[in-house]
Amino acid sequence: MFEKFKKPEFSKFYHMKSPFLPQLNDPRLYWIKGPIGIFCLGLLFVLLIVSIYFTIDAFSQDTQKPEENVLASYQQTGQFDYLTYLKPDVDDSNQGSTSFFRNIVETIDIVLSYKFVPDQPVTVETSEVQINAILSAPGNWQKEINLMPRTPQQPGEFTMQFPLDVAAIEQYFETIATELGFRSKARDVTLVAEVFTKGRTGTQILNDTFTTSMNVDVSSITIGLEGLTDESQRGYVDGIGYSHLGRFGYDVKLGPNSLFGPITLESKIGPSLIRTAGPGADIDIEFVDSIDFTFAYDFQNDTPIKSMKEDVEIFGVLENPGKWSESIDLVPKTSEVDVFTVDFHVDPAEIETWAQQKDSELMIDGGAKHNFNITAKVHTLAQTGDDLQINEFFNQTFGMALSKNAIEFGNEPGKNQSGSITDMIWVTDPSVGAQGLWASLSTGILLLIFCGTVFIFYQVKPPKLPRAEQEAKSAKRKHKSMILDVKSIPPLGISDGLVQLSSLTELVKIADGMAVPILHKNEEGSHIYLIIAENAKFVYMSGDKNHLRQWMGQQTVPSRSDSMVGPAGFQQYSGYKGF
């Protein structure tokens, strides 16, 4: 009535031929049953466990995370500015010209000072200078040579120097005179400096060139320098006026002489050039009458301010580094509102004199530099329209270094400081969901790979080795030192000296007792083990019996002259005892 239920023939599916994948009974898959396959299976299992752990961990994380919420942002800005007033009666540098006796001059350096002075703020990006010399014999010829190629300098304001090689200039004149065939008594040398300044205003680009010159009068007795005066050049960009200020000076080093001695004569930068000393500009202290400072403060907030109060105080710290320091009140604590400026006055000569007296009292070398650091402290209390309280402190320091000869200004007159009022809120963390998704995907892929590998592992069944092969493999492993593989075995003659054994173990015992090797030959899947002793031969054979009988039948009876000597010099005996 009922048909007998037939078990599905999965094996047909397993062994379905594919041009791309090996079959489950393919010898190429037998490695999976070996050590490498077991190691790979174990590694997959470990990776799967780790992936499951990270998947569980990803889904157990909190999807909410704390985040800082900015309620109000603000910025404090401080700016030091200063104006240097110079003594009107100390300018001895505008003499215009000077001369030196050639015989006592060792070297001459020409000094060029330059400053860019805008009427309104302009950002100066680069300043470059190029020096040329124009050699001429008036009315006859003129030659321009380059003394210094276009070289970057400190943007906006700089002082640089270059050597003046008088001998080289005279050699130019002599070479040209020789080539032209006549010498001119009049020789003019003009040094021309070109300063290339680039910058920008709020909307426009500034690109301008300033030119100044001086003359060098070379004679057999003296070297004269003329045109040592201030030069100015006016320009405009984007409705903003500006001035280029520049002048030549000199450093002349004299060699040993009885008149002056081996000294260096220097020209001084006049007060008309340094009208205001910008950051980084150094000034000879004997020119300085006083310095007026201005500290400007601004507080900017991104939300309306309901009320604000600012307390400001300014003080200076005078010190001989590592030895002593004193605090000097410059502006007492005062209250300000919103944007404000504070003006105060500093007399650097008076401060340096006081510092020298302090060094003298403490018996300290008075030649050292003294630091004078001016600090402005602002305490701001404010309330926003949302009744948020702002309580901020702002400190800014501007430094100077004083000595008997110079004032060195710092180079950071401005400072910005940002702040905010925040609280914490909880937001959804999108990364948690993404981590869980990727962890789940990797776990699923590893699970499929692992299950497929386990399935193949249990389905692949390599054929078992025949008993004779297993026995040979085991014997080689256990008795490696006793068994000697050979390609051929000496013919087994028919004699009473041949003993056939029923097991390899018996043969091993005999070989061990007689201390002789076992000869082994693999005869087409059948294995022959042979001991050749002095009076007997012991043989053990395993494998296909029909093949062994056929092999034994091929053994011939050797003559006495055909007798062979086996391993270790054992003589072989003929004879045969039935198989």
CSV table of C-alpha atoms in Angstrom, one decimal, residues 10 40 49 128 143 151 173 214 223 332 347 352 389 399 411 481 499 506 559:
chain,number,residue,atom,x,y,z
A,10,PHE,CA,22.8,13.2,-0.7
A,40,CYS,CA,42.8,25.8,10.5
A,49,ILE,CA,34.3,33.0,19.5
A,128,GLU,CA,63.1,92.1,0.0
A,143,LYS,CA,78.2,100.3,-15.8
A,151,THR,CA,67.2,89.0,-0.4
A,173,PHE,CA,87.4,100.9,-13.4
A,214,MET,CA,74.2,107.2,-1.8
A,223,ILE,CA,87.1,107.3,0.9
A,332,PRO,CA,46.5,101.0,39.7
A,347,ASP,CA,60.9,106.2,31.1
A,352,GLU,CA,67.7,101.3,33.6
A,389,GLN,CA,27.3,84.2,34.5
A,399,GLY,CA,58.5,92.3,27.4
A,411,ASN,CA,57.5,90.6,19.3
A,481,SER,CA,67.9,2.5,12.7
A,499,VAL,CA,63.6,-19.3,6.9
A,506,GLU,CA,59.9,-11.9,15.0
A,559,SER,CA,75.7,-21.4,-9.4
